[in-house]
Amino acid sequence: IRTPSFINVNFLSSKKNNLVDLNKRLESIELIENIYVQELNSEYVILKMKYLGKINKIIKQMESQNIIMKLTNDQWSLSIKK
């Protein structure tokens, strides 16, 4: 049995379309069970993701969707590769 885990991530959003694009890409990742918006403003979005498996597998699946997930100063952040 796989136990779900949660992770909070920041996504710097410069355009509205970026959030829509990110959501489409995240929904295609099988290990992510749910995505919750914790905070939304004009500069960034804080997302809480419920996922199954190990964090390394999530990172690899995100890379396949051209999403970069990195840990900086104890805070996870997402960005979309252009």
Tab-separated table of N, CA and C in Angstrom:
chain	number	residue	atom	x	y	z
A	1	ILE	N	0.851	-1.184	0.000
A	1	ILE	CA	0.000	0.000	0.000
A	1	ILE	C	0.888	1.234	0.000
A	2	ARG	N	0.606	2.154	-0.909
A	2	ARG	CA	1.359	3.405	-0.956
A	2	ARG	C	0.626	4.459	-0.130
A	3	THR	N	1.357	5.113	0.720
A	3	THR	CA	0.790	6.151	1.570
A	3	THR	C	0.939	7.499	0.881
A	4	PRO	N	-0.139	8.298	0.816
A	4	PRO	CA	-0.014	9.607	0.175
A	4	PRO	C	0.802	10.572	1.034
A	5	SER	N	1.490	11.471	0.377
A	5	SER	CA	2.249	12.522	1.033
A	5	SER	C	1.780	13.863	0.471
A	6	PHE	N	2.101	14.927	1.197
A	6	PHE	CA	1.747	16.274	0.754
A	6	PHE	C	3.004	17.114	0.655
A	7	ILE	N	3.011	18.022	-0.303
A	7	ILE	CA	4.121	18.955	-0.454
A	7	ILE	C	3.562	20.313	-0.883
A	8	ASN	N	4.090	21.373	-0.275
A	8	ASN	CA	3.728	22.730	-0.663
A	8	ASN	C	4.790	23.255	-1.610
A	9	VAL	N	4.350	23.861	-2.720
A	9	VAL	CA	5.281	24.403	-3.708
A	9	VAL	C	4.847	25.805	-4.126
A	10	ASN	N	5.833	26.640	-4.433
A	10	ASN	CA	5.588	27.978	-4.976
A	10	ASN	C	5.702	27.919	-6.478
A	11	PHE	N	4.833	28.656	-7.151
A	11	PHE	CA	4.922	28.799	-8.594
A	11	PHE	C	4.818	30.274	-8.912
A	12	LEU	N	5.901	30.839	-9.438
A	12	LEU	CA	5.886	32.253	-9.822
A	12	LEU	C	5.160	32.368	-11.149
A	13	SER	N	4.084	33.122	-11.141
A	13	SER	CA	3.235	33.209	-12.324
A	13	SER	C	3.313	34.604	-12.920
A	14	SER	N	3.858	34.681	-14.112
A	14	SER	CA	3.946	35.977	-14.780
A	14	SER	C	2.746	36.216	-15.692
A	15	LYS	N	2.113	35.146	-16.106
A	15	LYS	CA	0.947	35.250	-16.985
A	15	LYS	C	-0.127	34.276	-16.516
A	16	LYS	N	-1.363	34.600	-16.825
A	16	LYS	CA	-2.465	33.716	-16.460
A	16	LYS	C	-2.329	32.365	-17.133
A	17	ASN	N	-1.898	32.365	-18.377
A	17	ASN	CA	-1.778	31.119	-19.136
A	17	ASN	C	-0.789	30.149	-18.505
A	18	ASN	N	0.212	30.665	-17.808
A	18	ASN	CA	1.199	29.791	-17.180
A	18	ASN	C	0.557	28.857	-16.168
A	19	LEU	N	-0.385	29.363	-15.396
A	19	LEU	CA	-1.056	28.540	-14.387
A	19	LEU	C	-1.917	27.468	-15.051
A	20	VAL	N	-2.597	27.813	-16.109
A	20	VAL	CA	-3.406	26.838	-16.849
A	20	VAL	C	-2.507	25.765	-17.452
A	21	ASP	N	-1.399	26.194	-18.040
A	21	ASP	CA	-0.447	25.263	-18.631
A	21	ASP	C	0.146	24.334	-17.567
A	22	LEU	N	0.532	24.910	-16.429
A	22	LEU	CA	1.078	24.105	-15.330
A	22	LEU	C	0.060	23.070	-14.871
A	23	ASN	N	-1.179	23.479	-14.714
A	23	ASN	CA	-2.226	22.562	-14.252
A	23	ASN	C	-2.398	21.392	-15.222
A	24	LYS	N	-2.404	21.664	-16.518
A	24	LYS	CA	-2.535	20.595	-17.516
A	24	LYS	C	-1.378	19.607	-17.408
A	25	ARG	N	-0.177	20.143	-17.242
A	25	ARG	CA	0.998	19.280	-17.150
A	25	ARG	C	0.975	18.449	-15.866
A	26	LEU	N	0.583	19.076	-14.748
A	26	LEU	CA	0.541	18.350	-13.470
A	26	LEU	C	-0.530	17.264	-13.481
A	27	GLU	N	-1.661	17.535	-14.134
A	27	GLU	CA	-2.735	16.541	-14.192
A	27	GLU	C	-2.319	15.292	-14.972
A	28	SER	N	-1.346	15.428	-15.855
A	28	SER	CA	-0.905	14.274	-16.640
A	28	SER	C	0.093	13.393	-15.877
A	29	ILE	N	0.502	13.828	-14.685
A	29	ILE	CA	1.442	13.053	-13.875
A	29	ILE	C	0.643	12.101	-12.984
A	30	GLU	N	0.826	10.814	-13.200
A	30	GLU	CA	0.018	9.792	-12.519
A	30	GLU	C	0.183	9.784	-11.005
A	31	LEU	N	1.366	10.090	-10.511
A	31	LEU	CA	1.609	10.001	-9.070
A	31	LEU	C	0.956	11.136	-8.280
A	32	ILE	N	0.568	12.214	-8.949
A	32	ILE	CA	-0.093	13.326	-8.261
A	32	ILE	C	-1.579	13.022	-8.185
A	33	GLU	N	-2.083	12.937	-6.962
A	33	GLU	CA	-3.476	12.576	-6.751
A	33	GLU	C	-4.397	13.796	-6.757
A	34	ASN	N	-3.994	14.871	-6.067
A	34	ASN	CA	-4.791	16.102	-5.989
A	34	ASN	C	-3.881	17.308	-5.923
A	35	ILE	N	-4.405	18.444	-6.376
A	35	ILE	CA	-3.702	19.712	-6.297
A	35	ILE	C	-4.653	20.725	-5.667
A	36	TYR	N	-4.193	21.387	-4.623
A	36	TYR	CA	-5.002	22.382	-3.923
A	36	TYR	C	-4.301	23.737	-4.002
A	37	VAL	N	-5.052	24.795	-4.263
A	37	VAL	CA	-4.489	26.143	-4.255
A	37	VAL	C	-4.564	26.665	-2.826
A	38	GLN	N	-3.413	26.966	-2.245
A	38	GLN	CA	-3.348	27.479	-0.879
A	38	GLN	C	-3.417	29.006	-0.864
A	39	GLU	N	-2.741	29.626	-1.830
A	39	GLU	CA	-2.715	31.087	-1.912
A	39	GLU	C	-2.515	31.477	-3.370
A	40	LEU	N	-3.209	32.535	-3.780
A	40	LEU	CA	-3.139	32.990	-5.157
A	40	LEU	C	-3.095	34.507	-5.166
A	41	ASN	N	-2.089	35.070	-5.809
A	41	ASN	CA	-2.044	36.516	-6.006
A	41	ASN	C	-1.391	36.803	-7.349
A	42	SER	N	-1.142	38.064	-7.644
A	42	SER	CA	-0.642	38.431	-8.971
A	42	SER	C	0.805	38.000	-9.216
A	43	GLU	N	1.550	37.700	-8.172
A	43	GLU	CA	2.965	37.355	-8.330
A	43	GLU	C	3.242	35.862	-8.272
A	44	TYR	N	2.530	35.144	-7.436
A	44	TYR	CA	2.814	33.721	-7.262
A	44	TYR	C	1.570	32.956	-6.817
A	45	VAL	N	1.700	31.639	-6.882
A	45	VAL	CA	0.658	30.723	-6.414
A	45	VAL	C	1.334	29.714	-5.494
A	46	ILE	N	0.730	29.438	-4.364
A	46	ILE	CA	1.216	28.370	-3.494
A	46	ILE	C	0.256	27.195	-3.652
A	47	LEU	N	0.811	26.076	-4.071
A	47	LEU	CA	0.026	24.863	-4.302
A	47	LEU	C	0.389	23.804	-3.268
A	48	LYS	N	-0.606	23.040	-2.872
A	48	LYS	CA	-0.385	21.872	-2.019
A	48	LYS	C	-0.736	20.663	-2.873
A	49	MET	N	0.241	19.781	-3.051
A	49	MET	CA	0.019	18.610	-3.882
A	49	MET	C	0.005	17.343	-3.039
A	50	LYS	N	-0.976	16.515	-3.293
A	50	LYS	CA	-1.059	15.191	-2.663
A	50	LYS	C	-0.542	14.196	-3.693
A	51	TYR	N	0.478	13.447	-3.308
A	51	TYR	CA	1.103	12.539	-4.268
A	51	TYR	C	1.392	11.191	-3.627
A	52	LEU	N	1.594	10.217	-4.484
A	52	LEU	CA	1.940	8.863	-4.062
A	52	LEU	C	3.360	8.569	-4.504
A	53	GLY	N	4.088	7.836	-3.699
A	53	GLY	CA	5.441	7.467	-4.074
A	53	GLY	C	6.489	8.369	-3.463
A	54	LYS	N	7.674	8.289	-4.012
A	54	LYS	CA	8.814	9.051	-3.497
A	54	LYS	C	8.956	10.364	-4.262
A	55	ILE	N	9.517	11.353	-3.586
A	55	ILE	CA	9.670	12.681	-4.180
A	55	ILE	C	10.543	12.637	-5.431
A	56	ASN	N	11.546	11.758	-5.461
A	56	ASN	CA	12.411	11.662	-6.640
A	56	ASN	C	11.643	11.229	-7.884
A	57	LYS	N	10.659	10.350	-7.707
A	57	LYS	CA	9.845	9.913	-8.842
A	57	LYS	C	8.974	11.051	-9.356
A	58	ILE	N	8.450	11.853	-8.439
A	58	ILE	CA	7.640	13.013	-8.834
A	58	ILE	C	8.509	13.983	-9.642
A	59	ILE	N	9.705	14.250	-9.161
A	59	ILE	CA	10.607	15.179	-9.842
A	59	ILE	C	10.921	14.683	-11.254
A	60	LYS	N	11.170	13.383	-11.407
A	60	LYS	CA	11.463	12.822	-12.734
A	60	LYS	C	10.255	12.933	-13.666
A	61	GLN	N	9.055	12.661	-13.130
A	61	GLN	CA	7.864	12.777	-13.961
A	61	GLN	C	7.600	14.233	-14.343
A	62	MET	N	7.899	15.159	-13.437
A	62	MET	CA	7.743	16.579	-13.769
A	62	MET	C	8.716	16.983	-14.868
A	63	GLU	N	9.947	16.484	-14.796
A	63	GLU	CA	10.933	16.798	-15.831
A	63	GLU	C	10.464	16.314	-17.201
A	64	SER	N	9.773	15.180	-17.237
A	64	SER	CA	9.259	14.678	-18.511
A	64	SER	C	8.155	15.576	-19.069
A	65	GLN	N	7.536	16.384	-18.202
A	65	GLN	CA	6.503	17.345	-18.610
A	65	GLN	C	7.080	18.766	-18.741
A	66	ASN	N	8.406	18.872	-18.741
A	66	ASN	CA	9.102	20.166	-18.824
A	66	ASN	C	8.781	21.093	-17.652
A	67	ILE	N	8.662	20.502	-16.476
A	67	ILE	CA	8.480	21.265	-15.239
A	67	ILE	C	9.726	21.057	-14.394
A	68	ILE	N	10.267	22.142	-13.889
A	68	ILE	CA	11.443	22.068	-13.022
A	68	ILE	C	10.973	22.254	-11.585
A	69	MET	N	11.293	21.297	-10.731
A	69	MET	CA	10.957	21.387	-9.309
A	69	MET	C	12.254	21.369	-8.532
A	70	LYS	N	12.486	22.418	-7.747
A	70	LYS	CA	13.741	22.469	-7.001
A	70	LYS	C	13.499	22.992	-5.592
A	71	LEU	N	14.419	22.631	-4.716
A	71	LEU	CA	14.364	23.026	-3.310
A	71	LEU	C	15.394	24.123	-3.084
A	72	THR	N	14.916	25.293	-2.627
A	72	THR	CA	15.788	26.421	-2.340
A	72	THR	C	15.396	27.000	-0.990
A	73	ASN	N	16.351	27.076	-0.084
A	73	ASN	CA	16.097	27.620	1.262
A	73	ASN	C	14.884	26.954	1.927
A	74	ASP	N	14.840	25.629	1.880
A	74	ASP	CA	13.772	24.826	2.495
A	74	ASP	C	12.392	25.095	1.900
A	75	GLN	N	12.326	25.598	0.680
A	75	GLN	CA	11.049	25.859	0.008
A	75	GLN	C	11.085	25.278	-1.401
A	76	TRP	N	10.098	24.437	-1.727
A	76	TRP	CA	10.010	23.864	-3.065
A	76	TRP	C	9.402	24.894	-4.000
A	77	SER	N	9.927	24.922	-5.230
A	77	SER	CA	9.374	25.826	-6.250
A	77	SER	C	9.271	25.102	-7.584
A	78	LEU	N	8.314	25.550	-8.380
A	78	LEU	CA	8.095	24.991	-9.713
A	78	LEU	C	8.312	26.072	-10.754
A	79	SER	N	8.805	25.659	-11.896
A	79	SER	CA	8.869	26.551	-13.051
A	79	SER	C	8.697	25.709	-14.314
A	80	ILE	N	8.227	26.354	-15.362
A	80	ILE	CA	7.997	25.673	-16.632
A	80	ILE	C	9.143	25.992	-17.561
A	81	LYS	N	9.723	24.944	-18.166
A	81	LYS	CA	10.766	25.147	-19.175
A	81	LYS	C	10.125	25.724	-20.415
A	82	LYS	N	10.786	26.660	-21.027
A	82	LYS	CA	10.257	27.271	-22.263
A	82	LYS	C	10.672	26.475	-23.460
